[in-house]
mmCIF file of C-alpha atoms and ligand atoms in Angstrom:
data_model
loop_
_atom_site.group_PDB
_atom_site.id
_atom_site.type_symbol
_atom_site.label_atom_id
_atom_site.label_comp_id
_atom_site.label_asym_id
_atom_site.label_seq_id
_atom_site.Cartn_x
_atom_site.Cartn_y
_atom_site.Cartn_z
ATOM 1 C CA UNK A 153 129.611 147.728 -68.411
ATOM 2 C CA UNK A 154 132.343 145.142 -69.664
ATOM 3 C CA UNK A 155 131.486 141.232 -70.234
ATOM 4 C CA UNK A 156 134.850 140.964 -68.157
ATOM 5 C CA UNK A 157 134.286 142.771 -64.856
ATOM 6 C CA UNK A 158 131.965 143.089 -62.432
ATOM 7 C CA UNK A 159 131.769 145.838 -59.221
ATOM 8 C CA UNK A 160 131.908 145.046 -55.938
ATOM 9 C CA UNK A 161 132.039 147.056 -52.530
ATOM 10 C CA UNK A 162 134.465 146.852 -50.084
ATOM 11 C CA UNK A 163 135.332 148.541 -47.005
ATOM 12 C CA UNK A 164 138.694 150.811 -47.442
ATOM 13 C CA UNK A 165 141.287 149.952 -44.705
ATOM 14 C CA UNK A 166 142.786 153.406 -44.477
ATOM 15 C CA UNK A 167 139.716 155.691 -44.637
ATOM 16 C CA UNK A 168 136.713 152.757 -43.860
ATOM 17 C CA UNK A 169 134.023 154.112 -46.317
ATOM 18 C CA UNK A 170 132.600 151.671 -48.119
ATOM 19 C CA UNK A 171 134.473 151.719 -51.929
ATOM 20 C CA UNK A 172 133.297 149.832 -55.516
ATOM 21 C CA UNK A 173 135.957 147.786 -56.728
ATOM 22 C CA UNK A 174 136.380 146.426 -60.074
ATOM 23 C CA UNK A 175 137.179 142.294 -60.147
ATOM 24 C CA UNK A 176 137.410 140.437 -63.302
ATOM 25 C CA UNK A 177 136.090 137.379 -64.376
ATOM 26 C CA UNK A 178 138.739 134.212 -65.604
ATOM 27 C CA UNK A 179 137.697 132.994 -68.415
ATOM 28 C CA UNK A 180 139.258 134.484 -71.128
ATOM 29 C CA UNK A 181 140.571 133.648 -74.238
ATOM 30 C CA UNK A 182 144.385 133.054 -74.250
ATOM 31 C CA UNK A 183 146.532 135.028 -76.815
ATOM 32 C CA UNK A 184 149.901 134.711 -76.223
ATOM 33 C CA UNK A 185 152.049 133.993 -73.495
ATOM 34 C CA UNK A 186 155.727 135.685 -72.722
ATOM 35 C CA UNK A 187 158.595 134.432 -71.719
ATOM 36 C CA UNK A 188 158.647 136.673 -68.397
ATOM 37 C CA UNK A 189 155.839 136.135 -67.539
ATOM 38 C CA UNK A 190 153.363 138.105 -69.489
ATOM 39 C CA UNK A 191 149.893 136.938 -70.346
ATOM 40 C CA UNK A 192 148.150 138.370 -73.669
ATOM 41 C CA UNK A 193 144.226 138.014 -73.310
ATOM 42 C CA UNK A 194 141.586 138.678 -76.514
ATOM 43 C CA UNK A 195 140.557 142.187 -75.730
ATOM 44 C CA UNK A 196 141.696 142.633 -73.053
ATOM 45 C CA UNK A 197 143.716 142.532 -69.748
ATOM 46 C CA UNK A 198 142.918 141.376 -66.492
ATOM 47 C CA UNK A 199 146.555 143.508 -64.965
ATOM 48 C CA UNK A 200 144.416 146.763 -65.432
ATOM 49 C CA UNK A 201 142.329 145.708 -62.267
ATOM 50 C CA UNK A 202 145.273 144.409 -60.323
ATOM 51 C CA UNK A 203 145.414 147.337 -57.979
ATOM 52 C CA UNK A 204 142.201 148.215 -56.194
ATOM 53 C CA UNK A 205 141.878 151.978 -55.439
ATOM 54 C CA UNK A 206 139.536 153.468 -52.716
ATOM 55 C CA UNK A 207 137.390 155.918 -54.328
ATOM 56 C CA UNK A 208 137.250 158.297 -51.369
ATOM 57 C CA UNK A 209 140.534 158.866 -49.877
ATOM 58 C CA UNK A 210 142.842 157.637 -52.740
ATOM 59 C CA UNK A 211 144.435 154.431 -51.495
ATOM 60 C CA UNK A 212 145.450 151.799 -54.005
ATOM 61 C CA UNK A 213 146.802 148.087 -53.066
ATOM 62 C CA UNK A 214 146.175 145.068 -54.692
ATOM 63 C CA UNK A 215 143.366 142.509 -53.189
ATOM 64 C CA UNK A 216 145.621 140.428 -50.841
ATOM 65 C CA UNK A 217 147.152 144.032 -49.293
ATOM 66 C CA UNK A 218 143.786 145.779 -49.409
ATOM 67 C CA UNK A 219 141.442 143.270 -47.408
ATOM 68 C CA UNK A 220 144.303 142.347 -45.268
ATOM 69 C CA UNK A 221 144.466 144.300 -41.444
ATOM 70 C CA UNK A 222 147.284 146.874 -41.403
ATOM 71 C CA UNK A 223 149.805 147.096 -38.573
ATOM 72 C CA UNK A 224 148.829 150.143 -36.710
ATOM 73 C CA UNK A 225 151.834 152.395 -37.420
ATOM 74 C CA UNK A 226 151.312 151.724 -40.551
ATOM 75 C CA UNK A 227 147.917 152.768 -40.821
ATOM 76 C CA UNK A 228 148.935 156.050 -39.321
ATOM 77 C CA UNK A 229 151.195 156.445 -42.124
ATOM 78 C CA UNK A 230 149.055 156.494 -44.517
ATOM 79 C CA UNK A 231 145.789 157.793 -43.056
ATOM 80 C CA UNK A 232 148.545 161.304 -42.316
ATOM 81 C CA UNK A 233 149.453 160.752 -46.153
ATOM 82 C CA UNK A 234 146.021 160.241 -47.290
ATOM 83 C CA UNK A 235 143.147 161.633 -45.309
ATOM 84 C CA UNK A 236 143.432 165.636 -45.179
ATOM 85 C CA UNK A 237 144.839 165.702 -49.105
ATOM 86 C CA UNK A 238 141.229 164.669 -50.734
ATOM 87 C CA UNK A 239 143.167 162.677 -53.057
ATOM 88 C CA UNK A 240 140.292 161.474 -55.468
ATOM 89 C CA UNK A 241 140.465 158.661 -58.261
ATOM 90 C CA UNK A 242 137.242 158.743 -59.869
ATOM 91 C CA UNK A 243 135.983 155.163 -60.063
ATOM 92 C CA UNK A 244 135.651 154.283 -63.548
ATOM 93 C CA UNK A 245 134.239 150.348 -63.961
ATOM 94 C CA UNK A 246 136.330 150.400 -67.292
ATOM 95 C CA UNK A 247 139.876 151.383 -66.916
ATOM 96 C CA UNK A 248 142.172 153.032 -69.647
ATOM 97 C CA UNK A 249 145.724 152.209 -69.979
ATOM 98 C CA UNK A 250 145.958 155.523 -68.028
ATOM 99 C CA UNK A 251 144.112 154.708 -65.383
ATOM 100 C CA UNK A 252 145.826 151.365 -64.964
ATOM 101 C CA UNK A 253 149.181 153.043 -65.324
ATOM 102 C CA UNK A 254 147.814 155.445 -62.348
ATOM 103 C CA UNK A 255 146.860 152.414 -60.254
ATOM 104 C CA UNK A 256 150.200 150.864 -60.167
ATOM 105 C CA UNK A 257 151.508 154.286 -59.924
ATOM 106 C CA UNK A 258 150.001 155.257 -56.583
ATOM 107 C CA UNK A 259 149.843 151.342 -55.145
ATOM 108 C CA UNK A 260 153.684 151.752 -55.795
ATOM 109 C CA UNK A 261 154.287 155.127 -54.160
ATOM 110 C CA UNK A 262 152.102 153.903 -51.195
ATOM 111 C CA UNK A 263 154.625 150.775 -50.742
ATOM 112 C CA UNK A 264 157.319 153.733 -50.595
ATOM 113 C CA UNK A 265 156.069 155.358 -48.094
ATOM 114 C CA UNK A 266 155.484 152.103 -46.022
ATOM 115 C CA UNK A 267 158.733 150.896 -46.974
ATOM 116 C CA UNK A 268 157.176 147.607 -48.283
ATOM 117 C CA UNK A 269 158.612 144.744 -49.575
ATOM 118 C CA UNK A 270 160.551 144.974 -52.619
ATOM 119 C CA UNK A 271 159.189 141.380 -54.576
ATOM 120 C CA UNK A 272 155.647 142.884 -54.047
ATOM 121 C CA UNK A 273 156.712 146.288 -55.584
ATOM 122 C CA UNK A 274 158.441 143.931 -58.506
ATOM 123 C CA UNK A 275 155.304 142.412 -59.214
ATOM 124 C CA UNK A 276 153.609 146.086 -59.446
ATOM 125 C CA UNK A 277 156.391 147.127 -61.857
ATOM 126 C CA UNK A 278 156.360 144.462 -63.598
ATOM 127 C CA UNK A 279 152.500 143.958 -64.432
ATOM 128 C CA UNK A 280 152.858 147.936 -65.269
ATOM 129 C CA UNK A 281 155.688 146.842 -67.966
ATOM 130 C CA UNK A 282 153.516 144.491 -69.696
ATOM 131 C CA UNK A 283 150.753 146.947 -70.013
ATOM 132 C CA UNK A 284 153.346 149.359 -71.967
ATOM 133 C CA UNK A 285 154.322 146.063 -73.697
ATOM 134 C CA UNK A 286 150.498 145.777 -75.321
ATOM 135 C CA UNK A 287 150.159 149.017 -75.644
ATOM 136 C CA UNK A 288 153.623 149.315 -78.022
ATOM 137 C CA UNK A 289 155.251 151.979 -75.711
ATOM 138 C CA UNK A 290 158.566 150.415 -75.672
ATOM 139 C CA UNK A 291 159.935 152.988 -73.772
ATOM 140 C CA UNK A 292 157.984 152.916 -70.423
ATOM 141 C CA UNK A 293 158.168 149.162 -70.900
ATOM 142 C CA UNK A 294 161.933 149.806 -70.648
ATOM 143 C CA UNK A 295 161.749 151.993 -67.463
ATOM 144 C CA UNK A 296 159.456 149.682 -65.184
ATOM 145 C CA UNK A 297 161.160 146.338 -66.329
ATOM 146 C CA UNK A 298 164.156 148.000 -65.352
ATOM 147 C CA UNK A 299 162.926 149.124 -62.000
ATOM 148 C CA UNK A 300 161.535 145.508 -61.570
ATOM 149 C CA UNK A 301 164.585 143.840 -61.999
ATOM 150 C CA UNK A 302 165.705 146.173 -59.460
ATOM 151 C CA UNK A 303 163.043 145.742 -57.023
ATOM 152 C CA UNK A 304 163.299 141.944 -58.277
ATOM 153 C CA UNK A 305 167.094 142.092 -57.031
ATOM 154 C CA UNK A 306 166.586 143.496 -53.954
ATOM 155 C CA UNK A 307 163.950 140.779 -52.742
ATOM 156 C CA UNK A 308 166.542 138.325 -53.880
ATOM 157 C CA UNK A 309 168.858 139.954 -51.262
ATOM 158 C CA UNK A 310 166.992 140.880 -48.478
ATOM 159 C CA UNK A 311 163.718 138.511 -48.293
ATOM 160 C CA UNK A 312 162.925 135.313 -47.076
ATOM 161 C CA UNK A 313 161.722 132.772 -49.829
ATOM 162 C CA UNK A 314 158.705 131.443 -50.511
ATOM 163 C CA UNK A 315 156.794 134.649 -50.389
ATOM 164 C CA UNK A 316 153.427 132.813 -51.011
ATOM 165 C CA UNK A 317 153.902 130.885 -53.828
ATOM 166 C CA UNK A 318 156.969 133.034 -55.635
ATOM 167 C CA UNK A 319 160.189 130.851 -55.156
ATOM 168 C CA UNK A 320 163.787 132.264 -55.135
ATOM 169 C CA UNK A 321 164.292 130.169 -58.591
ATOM 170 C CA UNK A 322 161.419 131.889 -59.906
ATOM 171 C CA UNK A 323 162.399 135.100 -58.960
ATOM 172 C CA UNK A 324 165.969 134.177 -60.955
ATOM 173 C CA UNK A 325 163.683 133.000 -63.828
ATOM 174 C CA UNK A 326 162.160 136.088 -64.402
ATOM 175 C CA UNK A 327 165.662 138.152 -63.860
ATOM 176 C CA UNK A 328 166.976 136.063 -66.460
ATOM 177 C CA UNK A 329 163.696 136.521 -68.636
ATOM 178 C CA UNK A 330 163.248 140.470 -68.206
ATOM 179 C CA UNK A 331 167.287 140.745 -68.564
ATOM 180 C CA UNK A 332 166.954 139.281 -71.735
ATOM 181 C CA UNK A 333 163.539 141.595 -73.080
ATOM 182 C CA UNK A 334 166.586 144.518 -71.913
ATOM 183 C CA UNK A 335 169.151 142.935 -74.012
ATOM 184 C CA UNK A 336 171.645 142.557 -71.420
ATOM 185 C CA UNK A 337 172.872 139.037 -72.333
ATOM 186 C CA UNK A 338 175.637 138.705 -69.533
ATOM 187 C CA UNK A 339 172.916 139.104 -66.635
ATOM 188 C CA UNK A 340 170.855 137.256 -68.674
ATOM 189 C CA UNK A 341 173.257 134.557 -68.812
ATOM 190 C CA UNK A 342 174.079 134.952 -65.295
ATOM 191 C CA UNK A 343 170.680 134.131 -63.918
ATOM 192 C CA UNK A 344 169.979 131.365 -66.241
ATOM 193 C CA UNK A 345 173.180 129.352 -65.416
ATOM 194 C CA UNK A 346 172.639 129.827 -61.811
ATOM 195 C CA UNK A 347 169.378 127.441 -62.552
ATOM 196 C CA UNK A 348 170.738 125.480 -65.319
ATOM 197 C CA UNK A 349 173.823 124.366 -63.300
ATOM 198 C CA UNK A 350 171.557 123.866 -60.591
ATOM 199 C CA UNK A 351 171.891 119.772 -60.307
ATOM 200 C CA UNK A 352 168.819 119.543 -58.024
ATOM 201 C CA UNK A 353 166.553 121.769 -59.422
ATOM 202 C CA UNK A 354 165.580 119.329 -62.139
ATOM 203 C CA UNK A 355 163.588 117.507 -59.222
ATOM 204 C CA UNK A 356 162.554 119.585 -57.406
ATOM 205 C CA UNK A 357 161.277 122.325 -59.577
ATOM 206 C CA UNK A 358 161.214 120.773 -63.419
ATOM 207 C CA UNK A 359 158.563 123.396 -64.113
ATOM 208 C CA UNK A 360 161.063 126.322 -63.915
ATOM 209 C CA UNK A 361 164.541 124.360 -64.775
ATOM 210 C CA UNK A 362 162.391 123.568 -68.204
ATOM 211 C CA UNK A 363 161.308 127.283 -68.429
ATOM 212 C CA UNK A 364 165.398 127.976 -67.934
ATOM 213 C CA UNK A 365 166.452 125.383 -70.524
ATOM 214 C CA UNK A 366 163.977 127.135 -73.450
ATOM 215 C CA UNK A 367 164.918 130.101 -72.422
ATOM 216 C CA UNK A 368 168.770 128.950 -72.984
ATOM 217 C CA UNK A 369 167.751 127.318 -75.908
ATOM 218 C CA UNK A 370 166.072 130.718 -77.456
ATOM 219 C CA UNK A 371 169.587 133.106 -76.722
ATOM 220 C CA UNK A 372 171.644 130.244 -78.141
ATOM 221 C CA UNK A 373 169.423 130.471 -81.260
ATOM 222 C CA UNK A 374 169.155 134.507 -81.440
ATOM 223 C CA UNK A 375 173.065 133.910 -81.042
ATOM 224 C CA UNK A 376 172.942 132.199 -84.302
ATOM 225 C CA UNK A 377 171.320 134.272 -86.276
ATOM 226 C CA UNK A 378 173.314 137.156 -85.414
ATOM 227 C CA UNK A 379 176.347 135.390 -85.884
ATOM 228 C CA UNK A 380 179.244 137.353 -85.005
ATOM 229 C CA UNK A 381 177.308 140.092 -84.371
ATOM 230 C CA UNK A 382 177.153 141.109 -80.404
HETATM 231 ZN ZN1 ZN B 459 139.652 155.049 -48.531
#
């Protein structure tokens, strides 16, 4: 029992038993907020719940992918990857790190084998990043904001914009913000000016051209202090 979740069933798209699901509750006291993104919570993090995972066959998605109908192919996919393995996740109403880091784990291979879309496989490599970030393991941070940026990249390249809400300035936001936890100031610099020199952008998105002009401001400081130093 948390104060924070609560358990609810659900029907599993791939095998259709009935599955409890973890959801969390929003109001929670803020902490500390990143510049790419990341949200720190007191005692904890709603990002461990972000994938759902059936507790029968295995599947894991996050809420919008696992209540939504699946094209039929693709369901045959994944009912020949999942059904005859007995894949099971224990459900646990309290997740670890490791069970978190499992979630986004198998909700990622899953999007593999379906050849998904690469800005929803960002976002799963990307929440998994930030829980290495609380959890001080630098270097799995590393690895998954790396593969985000890729995955990030990609959707850049290849997908149409809006996806929902997530705007192709955002998505350059965040490049420039995750380039810059990497410390690779040219990308970094890259991204940023594509918004900064941006003349509309102050209109018609102020939210993320002011996000873009702290985050300028921040290097240019850091800069500084090094001094001469690279
Ligand atoms: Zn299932």
């Amino acid at each position: 029992m948390s104060e924070n979740t609560f358990v609810v069933e659900k029907i599993c798209p791939v095998c259709e038993k009935p599955t409890r699901i973890v959801k969390t509750r929003s109001r929670l006291n803020l902490l500390r907020r990143d510049e790419d993104g990341y949200v720190q919570f007191e005692n904890f993090n709603p990002c461990y719940y972000t994938v759902w995972i059936c507790e029968h066959c295995g599947y894991a998605a996050d809420e919008k992918t696992f209540t939504s109908t699946f094209a039929e192919r693709h369901l045959k996919i994944l009912r020949n990857a999942l059904l005859n393995r007995n894949i099971k996740i224990p459900f646990t109403e309290e997740r670890t790190l490791e069970n978190a880091a499992t979630s986004f784990r198998l909700a990622l291979k899953f999007l593999e084998i379906l050849k998904g879309k690469s800005s929803k496989r960002a976002k799963y490599a990307h929440q998994l990043a930030w829980i290495f970030r609380e959890a001080g393991d630098k270097v799995q941070e590393t690895e998954f904001l790396t593969k985000a940026a890729e995955f990030y990249e990609d959707a850049l390249a290849t997908e149409r914009f809006p996806i929902d809400t997530l705007t192709d300035n955002t998505v350059i936001y965040v490049l420039a913000a995750i380039y810059w936890r990497l410390g690779e100031q040219q990308k970094t610099t890259t991204y940023l000016s594509q918004l900064i020199n941006d003349k509309e952008l102050r209109q018609t998105d102020p939210r993320i051209y002011d996000k873009a002009r702290d985050l300028w401001r921040d290097i240019r400081d850091a800069k500084k202090q090094s001094g001469s130093r690279k």
